[in-house]
XYZ file of C-alpha atoms in Angstrom:
767
model
C -15.172 -15.158 30.168
C -16.224 -15.804 34.129
C -16.550 -12.530 36.362
C -13.419 -13.958 38.686
C -11.754 -16.392 36.023
C -8.446 -16.079 34.461
C -8.024 -13.086 31.902
C -7.690 -14.308 28.685
C -7.972 -11.912 25.407
C -11.535 -12.139 23.584
C -9.895 -13.710 20.369
C -7.790 -16.365 22.421
C -10.727 -17.023 24.613
C -13.087 -17.862 21.683
C -10.712 -19.978 20.010
C -9.573 -21.775 23.345
C -13.350 -22.528 23.588
C -13.910 -23.796 19.857
C -10.622 -25.725 20.436
C -11.990 -27.577 23.747
C -14.840 -28.436 22.020
C -13.301 -30.507 19.396
C -10.900 -32.130 22.196
C -7.983 -29.934 21.065
C -4.248 -30.841 21.721
C -2.279 -27.947 22.313
C 0.220 -26.793 19.537
C 3.974 -25.721 20.051
C 3.068 -22.152 20.058
C 0.365 -22.657 22.590
C 3.026 -24.371 24.862
C 5.441 -21.597 24.029
C 3.080 -18.850 25.109
C 1.864 -20.452 27.988
C 5.588 -20.889 29.432
C 6.065 -17.183 28.527
C 3.076 -16.460 31.096
C 5.553 -17.954 33.719
C 8.062 -15.597 32.432
C 12.376 -16.053 32.306
C 15.231 -14.348 33.156
C 17.437 -12.065 30.423
C 20.330 -9.877 30.654
C 19.188 -6.277 29.537
C 22.234 -4.815 27.556
C 23.292 -1.294 26.801
C 26.629 -1.172 26.694
C 29.963 -3.050 27.651
C 29.611 -1.782 30.816
C 25.874 -1.718 31.287
C 24.020 -5.120 31.486
C 21.224 -5.837 34.056
C 19.459 -8.900 34.860
C 15.530 -8.538 34.068
C 12.415 -10.980 34.336
C 9.896 -10.709 31.618
C 6.775 -12.043 31.774
C 4.036 -12.482 29.155
C 0.525 -11.042 30.431
C -2.109 -13.521 30.331
C -4.091 -11.926 27.629
C -0.885 -12.087 25.586
C -1.293 -8.293 24.775
C 1.786 -7.124 26.925
C 5.083 -7.918 28.779
C 6.214 -7.270 32.344
C 9.469 -6.108 32.381
C 10.675 -6.310 36.226
C 14.041 -5.279 37.819
C 16.300 -8.538 38.910
C 13.752 -10.622 40.934
C 10.107 -11.786 39.947
C 9.025 -9.945 43.368
C 10.323 -6.755 42.310
C 7.659 -3.777 42.267
C 9.956 -1.874 39.732
C 8.651 -2.724 36.280
C 7.842 -1.532 32.749
C 5.008 -2.708 30.645
C 5.618 -3.108 26.900
C 2.780 -3.349 24.625
C 2.896 -5.999 21.970
C 1.089 -3.802 19.544
C 4.176 -1.184 20.118
C 6.853 -4.167 19.224
C 7.703 -2.885 15.780
C 10.419 -5.478 15.039
C 12.082 -8.754 16.385
C 15.890 -8.821 15.366
C 17.539 -12.288 15.670
C 21.030 -12.529 16.784
C 23.524 -9.623 15.980
C 21.041 -7.514 13.760
C 21.371 -4.525 16.169
C 24.192 -2.278 15.956
C 24.634 -2.658 19.745
C 26.297 -6.324 19.716
C 29.084 -5.325 17.155
C 30.180 -2.677 19.800
C 30.764 -5.075 22.386
C 33.908 -6.769 21.421
C 35.452 -9.659 23.511
C 32.646 -8.922 25.689
C 29.807 -10.290 22.831
C 27.682 -13.058 24.026
C 26.923 -16.270 21.732
C 24.553 -14.919 18.691
C 21.895 -17.551 19.444
C 21.295 -15.987 23.042
C 20.354 -12.521 21.742
C 17.889 -10.837 20.367
C 16.444 -6.971 20.232
C 13.220 -5.751 20.521
C 12.371 -2.192 18.619
C 9.707 -0.604 20.488
C 7.764 2.198 18.988
C 8.382 5.698 20.700
C 11.819 4.418 21.937
C 15.180 5.666 20.745
C 16.740 2.242 21.149
C 15.837 -1.443 20.842
C 15.861 -3.588 23.854
C 18.636 -5.930 23.662
C 18.467 -9.088 25.377
C 20.540 -11.913 25.931
C 18.821 -15.243 27.169
C 19.972 -17.918 29.383
C 19.548 -20.687 27.243
C 19.500 -21.110 23.382
C 15.996 -22.718 23.631
C 14.563 -20.008 25.835
C 15.607 -17.436 23.309
C 14.154 -19.201 20.313
C 11.062 -19.911 22.410
C 10.521 -15.839 22.994
C 11.717 -15.147 19.766
C 9.258 -17.514 17.918
C 6.225 -16.455 20.392
C 6.786 -12.910 20.013
C 6.492 -13.268 16.201
C 3.280 -15.214 16.616
C 1.639 -12.498 18.784
C 3.360 -9.704 16.250
C 2.006 -11.617 13.234
C -1.193 -12.034 14.810
C -1.961 -8.663 15.867
C -0.869 -7.165 12.310
C -3.059 -9.395 10.685
C -6.121 -9.226 12.569
C -9.149 -8.194 10.609
C -11.718 -5.264 11.094
C -13.805 -7.113 13.544
C -10.638 -8.432 15.084
C -9.286 -4.951 15.434
C -12.558 -3.561 16.876
C -12.618 -6.392 19.504
C -9.280 -5.802 20.543
C -9.948 -2.276 21.178
C -12.860 -2.994 22.981
C -11.295 -5.557 25.474
C -8.030 -2.815 25.490
C -10.531 -0.253 27.015
C -12.672 -2.947 29.277
C -9.355 -4.147 30.896
C -8.169 -0.524 31.530
C -11.629 0.226 33.178
C -11.719 -3.061 35.064
C -10.087 -1.183 38.258
C -10.493 -3.962 40.719
C -9.474 -6.775 38.404
C -12.615 -8.432 38.733
C -13.311 -9.417 35.315
C -16.511 -7.143 35.020
C -17.556 -3.464 35.017
C -19.929 -1.774 37.655
C -22.218 0.768 36.780
C -19.555 3.254 37.855
C -16.848 1.869 36.070
C -19.047 1.666 32.672
C -19.765 5.608 33.056
C -16.209 6.380 33.838
C -15.107 4.642 30.742
C -17.721 6.258 28.610
C -16.762 9.749 29.862
C -13.287 8.694 28.679
C -14.615 7.772 25.183
C -16.181 11.068 24.907
C -19.743 9.689 25.238
C -21.911 12.109 26.801
C -25.042 10.358 27.484
C -27.442 10.948 30.512
C -27.355 8.474 33.453
C -31.082 7.565 32.700
C -29.665 6.574 29.028
C -26.557 4.598 30.453
C -28.678 2.939 33.336
C -31.420 1.861 30.748
C -29.082 0.051 28.333
C -26.882 -1.369 30.970
C -29.817 -3.297 32.488
C -30.768 -4.241 29.049
C -27.491 -6.275 28.767
C -26.999 -7.036 32.287
C -28.027 -10.783 31.695
C -26.794 -12.236 35.076
C -28.475 -9.565 36.879
C -25.660 -8.422 39.580
C -25.396 -5.194 38.362
C -22.118 -5.622 36.364
C -21.342 -6.149 32.834
C -18.896 -9.130 31.901
C -16.776 -8.501 28.981
C -19.562 -10.431 26.385
C -22.222 -8.224 27.901
C -20.130 -5.227 27.663
C -19.377 -5.903 24.224
C -23.048 -6.450 23.086
C -23.699 -3.029 25.195
C -20.841 -1.222 23.182
C -22.273 -2.660 19.893
C -25.713 -1.121 20.732
C -24.051 2.337 21.140
C -21.703 2.273 18.543
C -24.455 1.265 15.795
C -24.316 3.337 12.893
C -27.637 4.935 11.531
C -25.503 6.507 8.308
C -24.540 3.312 7.482
C -28.012 1.573 7.689
C -29.304 4.326 5.505
C -27.037 3.357 3.071
C -26.821 -0.222 3.484
C -30.757 -0.334 3.406
C -30.685 1.638 -0.253
C -29.001 -1.769 -1.685
C -30.237 -4.667 0.321
C -33.121 -6.876 -0.581
C -36.381 -7.233 1.106
C -34.638 -9.962 3.536
C -32.319 -7.035 4.641
C -29.248 -8.873 2.609
C -27.001 -7.519 0.552
C -26.621 -9.599 -2.625
C -23.459 -9.857 -4.565
C -24.920 -8.003 -7.799
C -26.103 -5.339 -5.486
C -22.731 -4.978 -3.845
C -21.522 -4.692 -7.363
C -23.653 -1.815 -8.036
C -22.849 0.035 -4.730
C -19.015 -0.224 -5.480
C -19.536 0.841 -9.196
C -22.255 3.741 -8.750
C -21.220 5.252 -5.479
C -17.546 4.030 -5.010
C -16.148 4.806 -8.713
C -14.721 1.273 -8.891
C -15.867 0.544 -12.429
C -13.736 -2.365 -12.495
C -15.622 -4.419 -9.889
C -16.966 -7.838 -10.972
C -19.371 -10.147 -9.291
C -16.507 -12.611 -9.049
C -14.586 -9.790 -7.041
C -17.772 -9.144 -4.756
C -18.315 -12.765 -3.664
C -14.525 -12.507 -2.719
C -15.331 -9.350 -0.752
C -18.077 -11.155 0.837
C -15.885 -13.990 2.040
C -13.596 -11.617 3.274
C -15.669 -9.265 5.327
C -18.868 -11.022 6.079
C -18.546 -12.117 10.208
C -21.627 -14.369 10.058
C -20.972 -17.646 8.651
C -24.807 -18.145 7.677
C -24.894 -15.169 5.562
C -21.400 -16.292 4.436
C -22.239 -19.448 3.046
C -25.133 -17.980 1.654
C -23.089 -15.527 -0.277
C -24.603 -12.397 0.602
C -23.578 -9.285 3.001
C -24.931 -8.502 6.184
C -24.649 -4.665 7.608
C -21.853 -5.845 9.846
C -19.919 -6.994 6.693
C -20.955 -3.875 4.864
C -19.640 -1.737 7.892
C -16.363 -3.630 7.914
C -15.967 -3.337 4.182
C -16.357 0.640 4.419
C -13.899 0.667 7.591
C -10.991 -1.482 5.684
C -8.393 -0.622 2.949
C -11.241 -1.103 0.164
C -13.288 1.768 1.683
C -10.371 3.738 2.754
C -9.955 7.511 1.222
C -6.534 6.608 0.309
C -6.904 4.719 -2.932
C -5.982 0.833 -2.010
C -4.666 0.265 -5.389
C -1.812 3.109 -4.752
C -0.683 0.830 -1.801
C 1.502 -0.799 -4.598
C 3.942 0.618 -6.863
C 1.800 2.003 -9.792
C 3.919 4.616 -11.348
C 6.247 4.405 -14.085
C 9.497 3.538 -12.782
C 11.709 3.733 -15.907
C 12.143 7.712 -16.103
C 15.309 9.194 -15.213
C 16.137 9.807 -11.401
C 15.558 13.798 -11.967
C 11.891 12.869 -12.982
C 10.858 11.835 -8.999
C 10.254 13.237 -5.788
C 12.635 11.321 -3.549
C 12.037 10.478 0.090
C 15.024 12.122 1.698
C 16.518 12.736 5.341
C 18.573 15.484 6.574
C 21.045 14.782 9.598
C 19.777 11.248 9.424
C 22.154 10.377 12.287
C 20.655 12.661 15.139
C 17.863 11.541 17.361
C 17.390 15.000 18.745
C 18.369 18.238 18.496
C 21.638 19.451 16.279
C 23.731 21.091 19.069
C 23.425 18.411 21.826
C 21.280 15.528 20.412
C 22.723 11.931 20.090
C 23.544 10.516 17.212
C 22.380 6.910 16.675
C 22.843 3.979 13.849
C 19.371 3.294 14.994
C 18.013 6.348 13.231
C 19.430 5.557 10.012
C 17.471 2.173 10.310
C 14.416 3.874 11.373
C 14.674 6.249 8.518
C 15.453 3.527 5.877
C 12.261 1.590 7.404
C 10.062 4.405 6.808
C 11.039 4.141 3.113
C 13.689 6.921 3.042
C 15.779 6.620 0.172
C 18.516 9.497 0.591
C 19.983 9.780 3.721
C 23.018 12.227 5.303
C 26.407 11.321 6.299
C 28.739 13.793 7.993
C 32.041 11.990 8.047
C 34.993 13.170 10.225
C 38.070 11.704 11.288
C 37.904 9.615 14.325
C 40.437 7.358 16.567
C 42.269 4.300 15.294
C 42.001 5.312 11.606
C 38.125 4.567 12.001
C 36.134 7.544 10.448
C 32.796 8.688 12.146
C 29.808 10.413 11.963
C 28.625 13.377 13.993
C 27.552 17.286 13.390
C 30.580 18.934 13.659
C 31.086 21.918 15.505
C 28.658 20.545 18.034
C 28.458 18.643 21.337
C 26.368 15.736 19.660
C 27.623 12.097 20.167
C 29.673 10.046 17.537
C 28.842 7.014 15.951
C 31.057 4.933 13.630
C 30.808 5.508 9.958
C 31.156 1.402 9.482
C 28.317 0.928 11.702
C 25.960 3.238 9.137
C 27.063 1.713 6.457
C 26.184 -1.890 7.744
C 23.009 -0.683 8.520
C 22.328 0.514 4.819
C 23.466 -2.673 3.542
C 21.057 -4.616 6.327
C 18.062 -2.313 6.034
C 18.371 -0.312 2.716
C 16.306 -2.582 1.068
C 13.546 -4.081 3.282
C 10.944 -1.093 2.624
C 11.619 -0.426 -1.026
C 13.895 -2.025 -3.639
C 14.642 1.178 -5.249
C 18.194 2.896 -5.071
C 19.451 4.300 -1.670
C 21.697 7.609 -1.955
C 24.039 8.475 0.595
C 24.377 12.206 0.647
C 28.143 12.208 2.045
C 29.614 15.395 3.805
C 33.477 14.754 3.816
C 35.210 16.232 6.695
C 38.181 13.581 6.415
C 41.814 13.330 5.882
C 42.832 11.382 2.777
C 43.752 8.724 5.144
C 40.651 8.032 6.526
C 38.992 8.745 3.130
C 40.437 5.789 1.836
C 39.233 3.981 4.748
C 35.648 5.244 3.923
C 36.125 4.033 0.298
C 37.327 0.459 1.697
C 34.485 0.251 3.862
C 31.873 1.015 1.636
C 33.421 -1.472 -1.164
C 33.633 -4.100 1.283
C 30.366 -3.861 3.401
C 28.076 -3.170 0.501
C 29.812 -5.370 -2.425
C 27.844 -5.455 -5.512
C 25.218 -3.259 -3.951
C 27.635 -0.118 -4.332
C 27.136 1.609 -7.851
C 30.829 2.310 -8.989
C 30.491 2.385 -12.553
C 27.861 3.931 -14.916
C 24.631 1.675 -15.732
C 25.368 2.763 -19.585
C 28.622 4.507 -20.604
C 26.783 5.849 -23.664
C 23.852 7.487 -21.714
C 23.255 11.202 -21.857
C 20.670 11.152 -19.086
C 20.504 9.897 -15.477
C 19.430 6.101 -15.301
C 15.766 5.075 -13.502
C 14.816 4.007 -10.266
C 13.968 0.608 -12.229
C 17.647 0.396 -13.646
C 18.916 1.045 -10.173
C 16.994 -1.381 -8.242
C 18.924 -2.389 -5.363
C 21.877 -0.179 -5.571
C 23.463 2.438 -2.949
C 24.621 5.703 -4.821
C 27.081 8.003 -2.892
C 26.253 11.718 -3.370
C 29.859 13.491 -3.124
C 32.654 15.269 -4.974
C 34.642 13.282 -7.626
C 37.964 14.123 -9.219
C 38.175 15.232 -12.736
C 38.635 11.970 -14.862
C 42.168 13.098 -16.122
C 43.307 12.876 -12.178
C 45.119 9.544 -11.565
C 45.576 10.405 -7.700
C 44.692 11.967 -4.864
C 43.696 15.454 -5.414
C 42.113 19.184 -4.270
C 38.509 20.121 -4.960
C 36.136 22.600 -3.627
C 33.790 21.538 -0.797
C 30.979 23.375 1.045
C 31.012 22.937 4.635
C 27.035 22.196 5.741
C 27.937 21.480 9.073
C 29.556 24.767 10.033
C 26.544 26.636 8.989
C 25.059 26.471 12.660
C 23.413 29.186 14.807
C 22.695 29.248 18.346
C 20.245 31.929 19.854
C 20.556 33.802 16.639
C 24.360 34.002 16.671
C 26.231 32.297 13.867
C 28.577 30.271 15.589
C 30.514 29.118 12.340
C 29.937 30.299 8.962
C 29.187 28.238 6.194
C 32.465 28.426 3.948
C 33.573 27.106 0.729
C 37.014 25.640 1.097
C 39.407 23.287 -0.857
C 39.885 19.760 0.610
C 41.999 17.145 -0.426
C 40.053 14.121 -2.143
C 41.080 10.524 -2.126
C 41.254 8.920 -5.493
C 39.666 5.772 -3.955
C 36.591 7.618 -2.435
C 36.232 9.754 -5.511
C 35.689 6.589 -7.671
C 32.745 5.622 -5.255
C 30.502 8.541 -6.905
C 29.095 7.978 -10.305
C 26.121 10.162 -10.644
C 25.175 12.425 -7.940
C 28.291 14.393 -8.260
C 28.403 17.199 -5.724
C 28.865 20.799 -7.537
C 28.303 24.199 -5.985
C 25.199 25.890 -7.380
C 26.269 29.169 -9.557
C 22.927 30.022 -11.008
C 20.908 28.110 -13.910
C 22.755 29.575 -16.607
C 26.250 28.363 -15.443
C 24.639 24.861 -14.385
C 23.432 24.604 -18.054
C 26.533 25.643 -19.520
C 29.382 24.143 -17.338
C 27.464 20.911 -15.504
C 25.713 17.896 -16.693
C 23.237 15.203 -15.770
C 25.857 13.506 -13.513
C 26.031 16.849 -10.897
C 23.614 17.569 -7.975
C 23.875 20.790 -6.171
C 22.763 21.308 -2.160
C 20.668 24.534 -1.731
C 19.633 25.668 2.026
C 16.000 26.531 2.295
C 16.332 30.240 2.080
C 18.413 29.872 -1.374
C 15.865 27.578 -2.655
C 12.703 29.643 -1.467
C 14.224 32.641 -2.725
C 14.694 31.077 -6.470
C 11.477 29.167 -6.508
C 9.791 32.607 -5.848
C 12.053 34.792 -8.340
C 13.049 32.175 -11.032
C 10.236 29.605 -10.821
C 10.011 28.412 -14.260
C 14.042 28.127 -14.688
C 14.070 26.241 -11.451
C 11.411 23.562 -12.995
C 13.349 23.537 -16.206
C 16.485 22.990 -14.197
C 15.151 20.230 -12.352
C 13.996 18.407 -15.476
C 17.657 17.473 -16.382
C 19.819 17.366 -12.835
C 19.188 16.558 -9.222
C 18.793 19.223 -6.452
C 19.079 18.807 -2.828
C 17.302 20.899 -0.286
C 18.258 20.805 3.062
C 17.125 23.208 6.422
C 19.409 26.515 7.098
C 21.764 26.007 10.141
C 19.575 28.458 12.641
C 17.208 25.626 12.950
C 19.463 23.814 16.034
C 16.462 22.128 17.256
C 15.681 20.270 14.354
C 12.425 21.920 13.339
C 11.384 21.712 9.692
C 10.886 24.010 6.592
C 7.715 23.470 4.350
C 8.421 21.150 1.592
C 5.670 22.406 -0.771
C 7.315 25.394 -2.425
C 10.126 23.070 -3.227
C 8.340 20.471 -4.841
C 6.069 22.879 -6.674
C 9.365 23.856 -9.133
C 10.258 20.016 -9.444
C 13.174 19.691 -6.488
C 13.746 15.940 -5.989
C 15.745 15.614 -2.732
C 13.801 17.744 -0.250
C 15.863 16.851 2.974
C 13.552 17.002 6.346
C 14.464 15.997 9.893
C 12.810 12.896 10.471
C 13.609 12.680 13.641
C 11.105 15.668 14.439
C 7.492 15.100 14.990
C 5.872 17.776 12.848
C 3.262 19.206 10.568
C 6.352 19.386 7.904
C 7.358 15.720 8.238
C 3.576 14.688 8.495
C 3.298 16.118 4.844
C 6.366 14.544 3.691
C 4.885 11.022 4.854
C 1.685 12.335 2.605
C 3.705 12.842 -0.387
C 5.416 9.394 0.305
C 2.368 7.301 0.901
C 1.991 7.200 -2.586
C 3.178 4.596 -5.068
C 3.536 1.577 -2.477
C 5.846 3.688 -0.106
C 8.755 3.214 -2.441
C 10.236 6.407 -1.498
C 10.049 7.630 -5.227
C 7.100 9.411 -6.634
C 6.884 10.461 -10.133
C 6.434 14.212 -10.557
C 3.351 15.151 -12.602
C 3.611 16.273 -16.273
C 3.540 20.023 -15.698
C 7.127 19.686 -14.107
C 8.691 17.005 -16.560
C 8.285 18.964 -19.578
C 7.470 22.718 -20.792
C 8.129 26.182 -18.416
C 5.635 25.319 -15.990
C 5.186 28.519 -13.421
C 3.722 27.429 -10.014
C 3.597 31.109 -8.756
C 1.550 33.027 -11.629
C -1.027 30.387 -12.535
C -4.008 31.696 -14.487
C -6.842 29.564 -15.917
C -5.294 30.280 -19.196
C -1.986 28.495 -18.345
C -1.083 25.548 -20.203
C -0.514 23.137 -17.008
C -3.715 23.916 -15.463
C -6.226 20.937 -15.409
C -9.500 22.504 -13.469
C -10.760 19.901 -11.041
C -13.677 20.128 -8.421
C -13.215 17.909 -5.184
C -16.459 17.963 -3.184
C -15.897 16.839 0.272
C -19.361 15.756 2.780
C -18.079 15.309 6.076
C -20.767 12.830 7.553
C -20.042 11.434 10.612
C -16.775 10.785 13.153
C -16.199 7.617 15.235
C -14.655 7.309 18.670
C -12.420 10.584 18.852
C -10.096 10.810 21.654
C -9.424 13.474 24.003
C -6.676 15.760 23.074
C -3.504 15.069 25.302
C -3.970 18.673 27.273
C -7.837 17.820 27.660
C -8.420 14.870 29.440
C -11.511 16.081 31.456
C -14.245 17.557 29.463
C -16.169 15.629 26.271
C -14.760 17.148 23.059
C -16.978 19.589 20.814
C -15.494 18.589 17.720
C -15.614 20.131 14.290
C -13.681 19.351 11.037
C -11.438 21.350 9.024
C -10.792 20.545 5.334
C -8.031 22.293 3.609
C -6.062 22.032 0.305
C -2.327 22.615 0.141
C -0.635 22.792 -3.162
C 0.365 25.740 -5.579
C -0.646 29.224 -3.972
C -3.668 29.496 -6.532
C -5.179 26.460 -5.056
C -5.027 26.939 -1.046
C -8.073 27.049 0.459
C -10.059 25.716 3.704
C -13.639 25.220 4.769
C -15.105 23.794 8.124
C -17.915 21.889 9.410
C -20.385 23.263 12.334
C -19.371 22.365 15.990
C -20.952 19.297 17.426
C -21.027 19.892 21.147
C -20.280 17.365 24.018
C -19.970 14.380 21.394
C -16.669 13.076 20.576
C -17.895 9.099 20.207
C -20.385 9.479 17.352
C -20.941 12.938 16.311
C -22.776 13.341 12.805
C -23.012 16.348 10.646
C -26.300 15.477 8.532
C -27.267 18.888 8.182
C -23.941 20.328 7.105
C -23.506 21.376 3.472
C -20.921 19.926 1.158
C -17.813 21.530 0.605
C -16.641 22.121 -2.814
C -12.766 22.880 -3.562
C -12.077 23.942 -6.984
C -8.209 23.624 -7.815
C -6.048 24.349 -10.908
C -3.262 21.967 -10.659
C -4.633 19.168 -8.647
C -1.696 16.978 -9.377
C 0.547 19.170 -7.098
C -2.413 19.293 -4.221
C -3.324 17.509 -0.738
C -6.284 17.288 0.970
C -5.842 17.575 4.793
C -8.871 16.469 7.132
C -8.397 18.089 10.827
C -10.192 17.316 13.460
C -10.349 20.079 16.174
C -11.887 20.582 19.819
C -13.865 23.866 20.220
C -12.522 25.399 23.247
C -14.639 28.489 24.322
C -11.568 29.655 26.945
C -8.810 29.408 24.829
C -7.206 27.616 21.574
C -8.775 25.037 19.840
C -7.136 21.646 20.153
C -5.883 19.240 17.667
C -7.631 15.903 17.962
C -6.483 14.182 14.596
C -5.701 14.622 11.197
C -5.218 12.972 7.812
C -3.533 14.309 4.674
C -4.041 12.491 1.306
C -2.365 13.618 -2.194
C -5.598 14.633 -4.155
C -4.269 11.946 -6.838
C -4.311 9.299 -4.246
C -7.918 9.770 -3.152
C -10.853 7.373 -3.706
C -14.108 8.535 -4.517
C -17.308 7.479 -2.782
C -18.072 6.623 0.885
C -14.550 6.480 2.533
C -13.693 6.276 5.807
C -10.278 9.162 6.914
C -8.561 6.975 9.709
C -7.151 9.556 11.902
C -3.429 9.980 12.808
C -1.386 12.205 14.957
C 1.249 14.676 13.813
C 3.877 12.073 14.606
C 2.070 9.592 12.203
C 0.619 7.107 14.759
C -2.558 5.944 14.019
C -5.294 6.697 16.301
C -7.557 3.643 16.015
C -10.481 3.508 15.855
C -10.695 7.024 15.162
C -12.176 8.143 11.953
C -13.901 10.193 9.730
C -16.987 9.068 7.373
C -17.290 11.442 4.119
C -18.325 11.502 0.724
C -16.328 12.373 -2.124
C -16.864 13.456 -5.530
C -14.117 14.389 -7.866
C -14.910 15.849 -11.250
C -12.316 16.976 -13.793
C -13.857 20.264 -15.312
C -12.527 19.509 -18.881
C -13.178 15.959 -19.394
C -16.317 16.009 -17.154
C -15.080 12.965 -15.372
C -13.289 11.677 -12.054
C -10.144 10.269 -11.082
């Protein structure tokens, strides 16, 4: 890259150089991207009344788009990072289009861009069909390229983005001052003498500036990993090459991957080795070894569990089910906005149980909103269309619609009509096996939508009255209960009743009553306080009940800000549907995400054996308890890489330390921490710290949390990043922990490098 030349991304620059050398003729996608760099006009649509012209232009490095008001020369613009483009919806796939009525543009002109952190998609209408197709294909291509970057590409991209941000004068090079500012931003506390020495070493042109290539070489120098070098030298030959058989030995001995073969080692070399000469000789360099350790193969989360690995043929009651509360809300429960998009986002995260609070709407159109509040309203029909279109993209296992029905019989009939006509064969309307005496399995219900709600007695042939609990009325504001949750009688439509097969709502009157007067078809909904009380006072009874019947837990009404309760105590007694406010980014939803990382993020996680049989008591556990499986997890925190500054501390270089904690049954809760490394968030190392040993009694219900903190001598310590993993999903050996925010956003390339040993005290083996 020349110092004053046209900016390109490092990846595209290398490709273009290779193609020019070979007399390359540009492809159709190359020409499309070039045209996108010139920009095009679109109409941005928010509603039937809100339509504005925008000029959109792809940046020359193909990493962002400039969205400008009205004219190309307008100074008012928005920058969209292509990395944050999570979905490209073609035609009428977003809910907005269905609401435009007669003002709906032709579908071949329409597309919507779903952007991370934005509540609603960016809905665009192109001027011509060819323009729409060009931008759709171009953005799909760029999106796929970024998603499929290998470790080298990800590192190069991250370096390029920071280089570009530091290049304040757009000279395509960095001055000494700009480099020092960038290093400070990256938490690299080095003396001016150190920086000057290395800058001089890599300034090949001698102009006191670093081009991107020069900066990349400099950056490679300061990110060198001596701890990985020591590990690599333990296995490489005299020529500093790692042979396939030695790679096998490392993976088997240190990583616990006993099934690795020589053939698999060769495949790993082919995938991760960046040097073509080493690759051709079927050996691995230290760079390939580093990329391997940074990849999913070297992740602390067992990469095999990124697929469905559990038995999916057990009854539904045998699984934890990813569940959302007030799914329609994007914010708080008093004045927040309701959105069909909130359902789509939850379903795309693998949520398998969504909530619908249905009320009478105008023109015989049922609506969804939080009753007795000022939250906005959306159409029931639009939500069901979203379930049809997005319900099975993230997971093929059943979706449960938790229906809270406040509608008249007339509009209940309309709801039944919408469910049947929209979902068609996806809607479950009859038992899988009429002779069954237990719930069907997720495998049997693949691709099916189940409705949870009230059902009329079998002998009833017409509409009738049923008892209904009004969850929406249980709302408190400033400690004052506005509407008391009540048990009332409502008239139920026969047509809607017939849409309910298995999750038949029934008031919970105690475990004895449930066993005597209900069966496996029923489900009870308990608020968090009642569930917590039962989990503490009758844990064994609760476990036994959850072995054969579904239970749904939901937040109490006083959580008007959409905060969440801790789901652990409910999981520990086997509650299947522990509903949380997915719209809230907190540690509770983060823990929920860790629970459902397991099993290929399918939204169904098989409960451990202790919850599936017997009289397990998670409260009163002793070493003599039948379900106890004593296990030791030994964690050594070795180093961290490129830790970011906390959001509220952008000035000082951080002083990091790591807190490692175990969550699960009360008997297993424990925490330990490393020493503090002063003034180094770039490459801190804890070489003198001792291993942390965590002894657990019920590892199958335990989670291991890594939390990186910034020590603040003047105030409270700040969270830098965290990662939580179920103990059953941990991979042993030398592993990288890829840090995230509480909002489940990756802090790439921030990582911890750790060593983990797991030993079952009874068998003497690891997982």
